[in-house]
N, CA and C of each residue as an Amber inpcrd file, in Angstrom:
protein
   420
 -19.6400000   5.4240000  -1.7270000 -19.7460000   6.1240000  -0.4770000
 -20.9590000   7.0460000  -0.4980000 -21.1420000   7.7290000  -1.6180000
 -22.2880000   8.6290000  -1.7460000 -23.6040000   7.8660000  -1.5990000
 -23.6630000   6.6750000  -2.1830000 -24.8700000   5.8590000  -2.0740000
 -25.1550000   5.4980000  -0.6150000 -24.1300000   5.1820000   0.1430000
 -24.3030000   4.8400000   1.5550000 -24.8230000   6.0410000   2.3330000
 -24.2740000   7.2010000   2.0640000 -24.7190000   8.4270000   2.7530000
 -26.1790000   8.7250000   2.4310000 -26.5330000   8.6150000   1.1630000
 -27.9200000   8.8920000   0.7570000 -28.8630000   7.8790000   1.4100000
 -28.4710000   6.6070000   1.4010000 -29.3110000   5.5880000   2.0430000
 -29.5000000   5.8890000   3.5290000 -28.4400000   6.3070000   4.1790000
 -28.5070000   6.6040000   5.6110000 -29.4340000   7.7890000   5.8630000
 -29.3680000   8.7990000   5.0080000 -30.2230000   9.9760000   5.1670000
 -31.6950000   9.6720000   4.9060000 -31.9550000   8.7780000   3.9500000
 -33.3390000   8.5020000   3.5610000 -34.0630000   7.5100000   4.4600000
 -33.3960000   6.4270000   4.8130000 -34.1390000   5.4210000   5.5680000
 -33.3630000   4.7320000   6.6780000 -32.1670000   5.1300000   6.9180000
 -31.3290000   4.6340000   8.0020000 -30.8400000   3.1950000   7.8230000
 -31.3800000   2.4400000   6.8820000 -30.8780000   1.1080000   6.5950000
 -29.8890000   1.1960000   5.4420000 -28.7120000   0.6600000   5.6450000
 -27.6880000   0.7030000   4.6060000 -27.6150000  -0.6650000   3.9320000
 -27.8270000  -0.6620000   2.6290000 -27.7250000  -1.8700000   1.8280000
 -26.3810000  -1.7890000   1.0930000 -25.3710000  -2.4310000   1.6720000
 -24.0260000  -2.3460000   1.0980000 -23.9420000  -3.0080000  -0.2750000
 -24.7200000  -4.0620000  -0.4790000 -24.7270000  -4.7070000  -1.7980000
 -25.2410000  -3.7390000  -2.8610000 -26.3110000  -3.0180000  -2.5300000
 -26.8390000  -2.0330000  -3.4710000 -25.8120000  -0.9290000  -3.7230000
 -25.1740000  -0.4620000  -2.6590000 -24.1650000   0.6010000  -2.8050000
 -23.0140000   0.1290000  -3.6940000 -22.5770000  -1.1150000  -3.5050000
 -21.5010000  -1.6540000  -4.3310000 -21.9010000  -1.7940000  -5.7870000
 -23.1360000  -2.2510000  -6.0230000 -23.6210000  -2.3660000  -7.4050000
 -23.7860000  -0.9860000  -8.0400000 -24.2350000  -0.0090000  -7.2470000
 -24.3950000   1.3430000  -7.7810000 -23.0480000   1.9250000  -8.1980000
 -22.0360000   1.7430000  -7.3670000 -20.6910000   2.2370000  -7.7130000
 -20.1830000   1.5580000  -8.9860000 -20.3930000   0.2540000  -9.0880000
 -19.9830000  -0.4880000 -10.2770000 -20.7370000   0.0000000 -11.5070000
 -22.0180000   0.2500000 -11.3430000 -22.8460000   0.7280000 -12.4470000
 -22.3760000   2.0960000 -12.9410000 -22.0530000   2.9800000 -12.0150000
 -21.5600000   4.3090000 -12.3990000 -20.2490000   4.1770000 -13.1730000
 -19.3490000   3.3070000 -12.7060000 -18.0940000   3.0880000 -13.4200000
 -18.3720000   2.5900000 -14.8340000 -19.2990000   1.6500000 -14.9630000
 -19.6230000   1.1040000 -16.2830000 -20.2300000   2.1630000 -17.2030000
 -21.0180000   3.0480000 -16.6480000 -21.5960000   4.1240000 -17.4700000
 -20.4930000   5.0450000 -17.9810000 -19.5160000   5.3590000 -17.1260000
 -18.3960000   6.1910000 -17.5790000 -17.5790000   5.4820000 -18.6520000
 -17.3440000   4.1770000 -18.4870000 -16.5870000   3.4790000 -19.5220000
 -17.3960000   3.3530000 -20.8110000 -18.7180000   3.2360000 -20.6760000
 -19.5840000   3.2220000 -21.8620000 -19.4190000   4.5180000 -22.6470000
 -19.4460000   5.6290000 -21.9420000 -19.2620000   6.9370000 -22.5830000
 -17.9280000   6.9670000 -23.3130000 -16.8850000   6.4030000 -22.6690000
 -15.5700000   6.3400000 -23.3110000 -15.5940000   5.5720000 -24.6150000
 -16.3680000   4.5030000 -24.6690000 -16.4730000   3.7150000 -25.9080000
 -17.0500000   4.5620000 -27.0420000 -17.9500000   5.4570000 -26.7210000
 -18.5800000   6.2720000 -27.7570000 -17.7500000   7.5130000 -28.1070000
 -17.0260000   8.0470000 -27.1550000 -16.2060000   9.2450000 -27.4040000
 -14.8630000   8.8810000 -28.0380000 -14.2490000   7.7870000 -27.5590000
 -12.9060000   7.4090000 -28.0030000 -12.9240000   6.1590000 -28.8840000
 -13.9400000   6.0250000 -29.7130000 -14.1020000   4.8400000 -30.5530000
 -12.8800000   4.5890000 -31.4320000 -12.3760000   5.6300000 -32.0430000
 -11.2330000   5.4890000 -32.9570000 -10.0120000   4.9310000 -32.2270000
  -9.6620000   5.5480000 -31.1060000  -8.4940000   5.0890000 -30.3530000
  -8.6860000   3.7070000 -29.7620000  -9.8690000   3.4370000 -29.2260000
 -10.1300000   2.1170000 -28.6390000 -10.1110000   1.0240000 -29.7020000
 -10.5110000   1.3520000 -30.9210000 -10.4920000   0.3390000 -31.9810000
  -9.0650000  -0.0910000 -32.3060000  -8.0950000   0.7720000 -32.0370000
  -6.6880000   0.4220000 -32.2730000  -6.1540000  -0.5450000 -31.2210000
  -6.8870000  -0.7270000 -30.1290000  -6.4840000  -1.6720000 -29.0870000
  -6.7840000  -3.1150000 -29.4940000  -7.6860000  -3.2930000 -30.4260000
  -8.1250000  -4.6230000 -30.8570000  -7.1030000  -5.1850000 -31.8420000
  -6.7460000  -6.4630000 -31.6920000  -5.7510000  -7.0640000 -32.5910000
  -6.1170000  -6.8860000 -34.0690000  -5.0880000  -6.7890000 -34.8850000
  -5.2610000  -6.5020000 -36.3120000  -6.0940000  -7.5480000 -37.0460000
  -6.0240000  -8.8060000 -36.6210000  -6.7210000  -9.8700000 -37.3460000
  -8.2300000  -9.8910000 -37.0870000  -8.7030000  -9.0840000 -36.1570000
 -10.1390000  -9.0420000 -35.8590000 -10.7870000  -7.9330000 -36.6900000
 -11.7940000  -8.2570000 -37.4860000 -12.4390000  -7.2410000 -38.3320000
 -13.4640000  -6.4080000 -37.5450000 -13.9580000  -5.3690000 -38.1640000
 -15.0420000  -4.5330000 -37.6330000 -14.7260000  -3.9640000 -36.2490000
 -13.5200000  -3.4450000 -36.1020000 -13.0530000  -2.9740000 -34.8070000
 -13.9400000  -1.8830000 -34.2100000 -14.3160000  -0.9030000 -34.9970000
 -15.1620000   0.1810000 -34.4760000 -16.5230000  -0.3440000 -34.0390000
 -17.0630000  -1.2760000 -34.7930000 -18.3510000  -1.8730000 -34.4180000
 -18.2350000  -2.6360000 -33.1040000 -17.1190000  -3.3130000 -32.9060000
 -16.8990000  -4.0510000 -31.6660000 -16.8220000  -3.0880000 -30.4860000
 -16.1410000  -1.9700000 -30.6650000 -16.0310000  -0.9780000 -29.5920000
 -17.4200000  -0.4390000 -29.2340000 -18.2120000  -0.1280000 -30.2370000
 -19.5700000   0.3780000 -29.9920000 -20.4220000  -0.7040000 -29.3170000
 -20.3620000  -1.9220000 -29.8260000 -21.1460000  -3.0200000 -29.2460000
 -20.7520000  -3.3010000 -27.7960000 -19.4550000  -3.2760000 -27.5100000
 -19.0410000  -3.5140000 -26.1260000 -19.4370000  -2.3450000 -25.2280000
 -19.5310000  -1.1590000 -25.7880000 -20.0570000  -0.0310000 -25.0140000
 -21.5120000  -0.2750000 -24.6310000 -22.3020000  -0.7350000 -25.5890000
 -23.6990000  -1.0740000 -25.2870000 -23.7780000  -2.2340000 -24.2950000
 -22.8810000  -3.2040000 -24.4340000 -22.8500000  -4.3320000 -23.5000000
 -22.6000000  -3.8330000 -22.0750000 -21.6490000  -2.9290000 -21.9150000
 -21.3770000  -2.3710000 -20.5850000 -22.5980000  -1.6360000 -20.0420000
 -23.2870000  -0.9310000 -20.9140000 -24.4950000  -0.2210000 -20.4940000
 -25.5770000  -1.2030000 -20.0430000 -25.7650000  -2.2660000 -20.8070000
 -26.7530000  -3.2890000 -20.4290000 -26.3910000  -3.9500000 -19.1030000
 -25.1240000  -4.2390000 -18.9160000 -24.6880000  -4.8520000 -17.6620000
 -24.8840000  -3.8890000 -16.4990000 -24.6560000  -2.5890000 -16.7340000
 -24.8220000  -1.6050000 -15.6560000 -26.2590000  -1.5620000 -15.1520000
 -27.1990000  -1.9560000 -15.9960000 -28.6040000  -2.0570000 -15.5900000
 -28.8970000  -3.4660000 -15.0760000 -28.3720000  -4.4660000 -15.7570000
 -28.6520000  -5.8590000 -15.4310000 -28.2460000  -6.2700000 -14.0280000
 -27.2440000  -5.6240000 -13.4690000 -26.8030000  -6.0040000 -12.1250000
 -27.8250000  -5.6230000 -11.0530000 -28.8460000  -4.8500000 -11.4270000
 -29.9080000  -4.4780000 -10.4890000 -31.1750000  -5.3170000 -10.6600000
 -31.2460000  -6.1000000 -11.7130000 -32.4430000  -6.8950000 -12.0020000
 -32.2230000  -8.3090000 -11.4580000 -32.9710000  -8.6920000 -10.4190000
 -32.7210000  -9.9770000  -9.7560000 -32.6530000 -11.1860000 -10.6940000
 -33.5010000 -11.2500000 -11.6950000 -33.5320000 -12.4170000 -12.5920000
 -32.2990000 -12.5540000 -13.4750000 -31.6150000 -11.4610000 -13.7410000
 -30.4350000 -11.5200000 -14.6070000 -29.1710000 -11.0130000 -13.9170000
 -29.2460000 -10.7840000 -12.6220000 -28.0980000 -10.2560000 -11.8720000
 -26.8810000 -11.1680000 -11.9820000 -27.0580000 -12.4610000 -11.7410000
 -25.9140000 -13.3830000 -11.7990000 -25.3300000 -13.4670000 -13.2070000
 -26.1920000 -13.5440000 -14.2030000 -25.7260000 -13.5670000 -15.5910000
 -24.9460000 -12.2910000 -15.9100000 -25.4640000 -11.1570000 -15.4760000
 -24.7850000  -9.8820000 -15.7140000 -23.4390000  -9.8440000 -15.0020000
 -23.4170000 -10.3190000 -13.7630000 -22.1650000 -10.3180000 -13.0030000
 -21.1060000 -11.2120000 -13.6260000 -21.4880000 -12.4330000 -13.9400000
 -20.5290000 -13.3480000 -14.5780000 -20.1280000 -12.8420000 -15.9600000
 -21.0850000 -12.2630000 -16.6820000 -20.7670000 -11.6900000 -17.9910000
 -19.7420000 -10.5710000 -17.8790000 -19.8920000  -9.7430000 -16.8570000
 -18.9280000  -8.6530000 -16.6630000 -17.5540000  -9.1990000 -16.3010000
 -17.5160000 -10.2130000 -15.4480000 -16.2180000 -10.8000000 -15.0870000
 -15.5250000 -11.3820000 -16.3150000 -16.2620000 -12.1050000 -17.1320000
 -15.6850000 -12.6650000 -18.3670000 -15.2080000 -11.5320000 -19.2760000
 -16.0270000 -10.4940000 -19.4250000 -15.6510000  -9.3510000 -20.2570000
 -14.3630000  -8.7030000 -19.7420000 -14.2700000  -8.5010000 -18.4220000
 -13.0770000  -7.8730000 -17.8520000 -11.8260000  -8.7180000 -18.0830000
 -11.9860000 -10.0230000 -18.1060000 -10.8450000 -10.9020000 -18.3890000
 -10.4910000 -10.8590000 -19.8730000 -11.5120000 -10.8720000 -20.7290000
 -11.2820000 -10.8930000 -22.1800000 -10.5610000  -9.6280000 -22.6590000
 -10.8190000  -8.4860000 -22.0270000 -10.2120000  -7.2490000 -22.5200000
  -8.7760000  -7.0150000 -22.0320000  -8.2760000  -7.8840000 -21.1530000
  -6.8950000  -7.7290000 -20.6910000  -5.9050000  -7.7270000 -21.8590000
  -6.0150000  -8.6410000 -22.8300000  -5.0670000  -8.5850000 -23.9580000
  -5.1060000  -7.2700000 -24.7370000  -6.2670000  -6.6330000 -24.8180000
  -6.3140000  -5.3470000 -25.5310000  -5.5400000  -4.2850000 -24.7680000
  -5.5870000  -4.3420000 -23.4480000  -4.8040000  -3.4000000 -22.6400000
  -3.3130000  -3.6780000 -22.7650000  -2.9530000  -4.9530000 -22.8350000
  -1.5440000  -5.3120000 -23.0260000  -1.0620000  -4.8190000 -24.3770000
  -1.8580000  -5.0450000 -25.4170000  -1.4950000  -4.5830000 -26.7610000
  -1.3220000  -3.0650000 -26.7810000  -2.2570000  -2.3550000 -26.1800000
  -2.1900000  -0.8890000 -26.1590000  -0.9330000  -0.4110000 -25.4360000
  -0.5810000  -1.0670000 -24.3460000   0.5960000  -0.6210000 -23.5960000
   1.8900000  -0.9330000 -24.3430000   1.9520000  -2.1000000 -24.9840000
   3.1510000  -2.4530000 -25.7580000   3.3560000  -1.4620000 -26.9030000
   2.2580000  -1.0160000 -27.5100000   2.3400000  -0.0950000 -28.6450000
   2.3430000   1.3750000 -28.2190000   2.3470000   1.6230000 -26.9030000
   2.2920000   3.0050000 -26.3830000   1.0670000   3.7550000 -26.8880000
  -0.0310000   3.0460000 -27.0640000  -1.2420000   3.6480000 -27.5930000
  -1.9320000   4.5160000 -26.5340000  -2.2660000   5.7000000 -26.9340000
  -3.1140000   6.5700000 -26.1180000  -4.5110000   6.4270000 -26.7140000
  -5.3620000   5.6420000 -26.0650000  -6.6670000   5.3380000 -26.6620000
  -7.5620000   6.5610000 -26.7770000  -7.3030000   7.5900000 -25.9790000
  -8.1360000   8.7860000 -26.0570000  -7.8520000   9.6060000 -27.3100000
  -6.5840000   9.6650000 -27.6990000  -6.2340000  10.4480000 -28.8830000
  -6.0250000   9.5800000 -30.1170000  -5.8040000   8.2760000 -29.8940000
  -5.5260000   7.3830000 -31.0150000  -4.0920000   7.4780000 -31.4830000
  -3.2690000   8.2420000 -30.7700000  -1.8540000   8.3860000 -31.1340000
  -1.0130000   7.3740000 -30.3600000   0.2320000   7.2460000 -30.7500000
   1.1230000   6.2670000 -30.1370000   2.1430000   6.9600000 -29.2370000
   1.6280000   7.7900000 -28.3390000   2.4790000   8.4820000 -27.3660000
   1.9780000   8.2510000 -25.9330000   1.3910000   7.0630000 -25.7170000
   0.8100000   6.7300000 -24.4150000   1.8630000   6.3610000 -23.3860000
   1.4270000   5.8770000 -22.2480000   2.3100000   5.5730000 -21.1200000
   3.0900000   4.2770000 -21.2680000   2.7760000   3.4890000 -22.2500000
   3.5230000   2.2570000 -22.4790000   3.2940000   1.2200000 -21.4140000
   4.3240000   0.4160000 -21.1500000   4.1840000  -0.7050000 -20.2290000
   3.8830000  -0.2680000 -18.7970000   4.2510000   0.9320000 -18.4220000
   3.9480000   1.3970000 -17.0610000   2.4380000   1.4710000 -16.8350000
   1.6860000   1.6140000 -17.9180000   0.2220000   1.6420000 -17.8320000
  -0.3120000   0.3410000 -17.2300000   0.3510000  -0.7870000 -17.5220000
  -0.1050000  -2.0780000 -17.0260000   0.0250000  -2.1970000 -15.5090000
   0.9850000  -1.4930000 -14.9280000   1.1430000  -1.5370000 -13.4680000
  -0.0860000  -0.9550000 -12.7770000  -0.8060000  -0.1270000 -13.4870000
  -2.0570000   0.4340000 -12.9690000  -3.2530000  -0.3950000 -13.4580000
  -3.2530000  -0.7170000 -14.7150000  -4.4330000  -1.3120000 -15.3420000
  -4.7210000  -2.7400000 -14.8850000  -3.7170000  -3.5760000 -14.7980000
  -3.9390000  -4.9720000 -14.4110000  -4.4780000  -5.0630000 -12.9790000
  -3.8840000  -4.3860000 -11.9910000  -4.4880000  -4.4120000 -10.6510000
  -5.9030000  -3.8220000 -10.6360000  -6.1510000  -2.8190000 -11.4610000
  -7.4860000  -2.2320000 -11.5340000  -8.4930000  -3.2570000 -12.0680000
  -8.0930000  -4.0240000 -13.0910000  -8.9690000  -5.0730000 -13.6200000
  -9.2770000  -6.1060000 -12.5350000  -8.2600000  -6.5070000 -11.8050000
  -8.4590000  -7.4820000 -10.7220000  -9.3860000  -6.9160000  -9.6520000
  -9.2220000  -5.6410000  -9.3500000 -10.0920000  -4.9860000  -8.3730000
 -11.5460000  -5.0300000  -8.8440000 -11.7920000  -4.6820000 -10.1080000
 -13.1630000  -4.6800000 -10.6410000 -13.7480000  -6.0970000 -10.6880000
 -12.9210000  -7.0820000 -10.9810000 -13.3940000  -8.4700000 -10.9820000
 -13.8120000  -8.8710000  -9.5700000 -12.9810000  -8.5720000  -8.5980000
 -13.3110000  -8.9030000  -7.1980000 -14.5390000  -8.1280000  -6.7340000
 -14.6170000  -6.8600000  -7.0950000 -15.7610000  -6.0170000  -6.7230000
 -17.0550000  -6.6120000  -7.2890000 -16.9980000  -6.9860000  -8.5520000
 -18.1660000  -7.5820000  -9.2030000 -18.5550000  -8.8830000  -8.5170000
 -17.5860000  -9.7260000  -8.2500000 -17.8770000 -10.9990000  -7.6080000
 -18.5240000 -10.7770000  -6.2360000 -17.9580000  -9.8690000  -5.4690000
 -18.4600000  -9.6490000  -4.1050000 -19.8430000  -8.9940000  -4.0870000
 -20.0140000  -7.9050000  -4.8290000 -21.2540000  -7.1240000  -4.7280000
 -22.3810000  -7.5850000  -5.6540000 -22.0390000  -8.3170000  -6.7020000
 -23.0850000  -8.7480000  -7.6490000 -23.3940000 -10.2280000  -7.4750000
 -22.3720000 -11.0530000  -7.3720000 -22.5910000 -12.4950000  -7.3350000
 -22.8250000 -13.0100000  -5.9120000 -21.9860000 -12.6120000  -4.9820000
 -22.1470000 -13.1040000  -3.6050000 -23.2760000 -12.4130000  -2.8610000
 -23.4180000 -11.1180000  -3.0680000 -24.4010000 -10.3150000  -2.3180000
 -25.6790000 -10.1690000  -3.1280000 -26.5010000 -11.1970000  -3.1100000
 -27.7360000 -11.1810000  -3.8770000 -28.7070000 -10.3130000  -3.1500000
């Protein structure tokens, strides 16, 4: 919404695709920060059989940061958009694992919201997937 207001104030033409990508980019930057601040707790979301959990959390944080920029670069916009959609689908099991174990990824303790967290998280993932598809893939 802020992007739309700023666009209207500056040049009167509103580019809704740009506004949607900007909102998505800001969300990705915040989640990137979370990967670096809550590395320990987020690493507990990854299944036990996968090694180098902390490295994966850091790498996926960088991936989110790269995608937050890539969605603005015309030559890699589609790749970034599809990559984000695949990433959002791949991380669903980590959210399920965290909720089953009552993991609070911010503290790394096991006193989280449990399965009720999924009632929020799964629809949110679907929302971000649809948002990405609409504003990054369809709205070139």
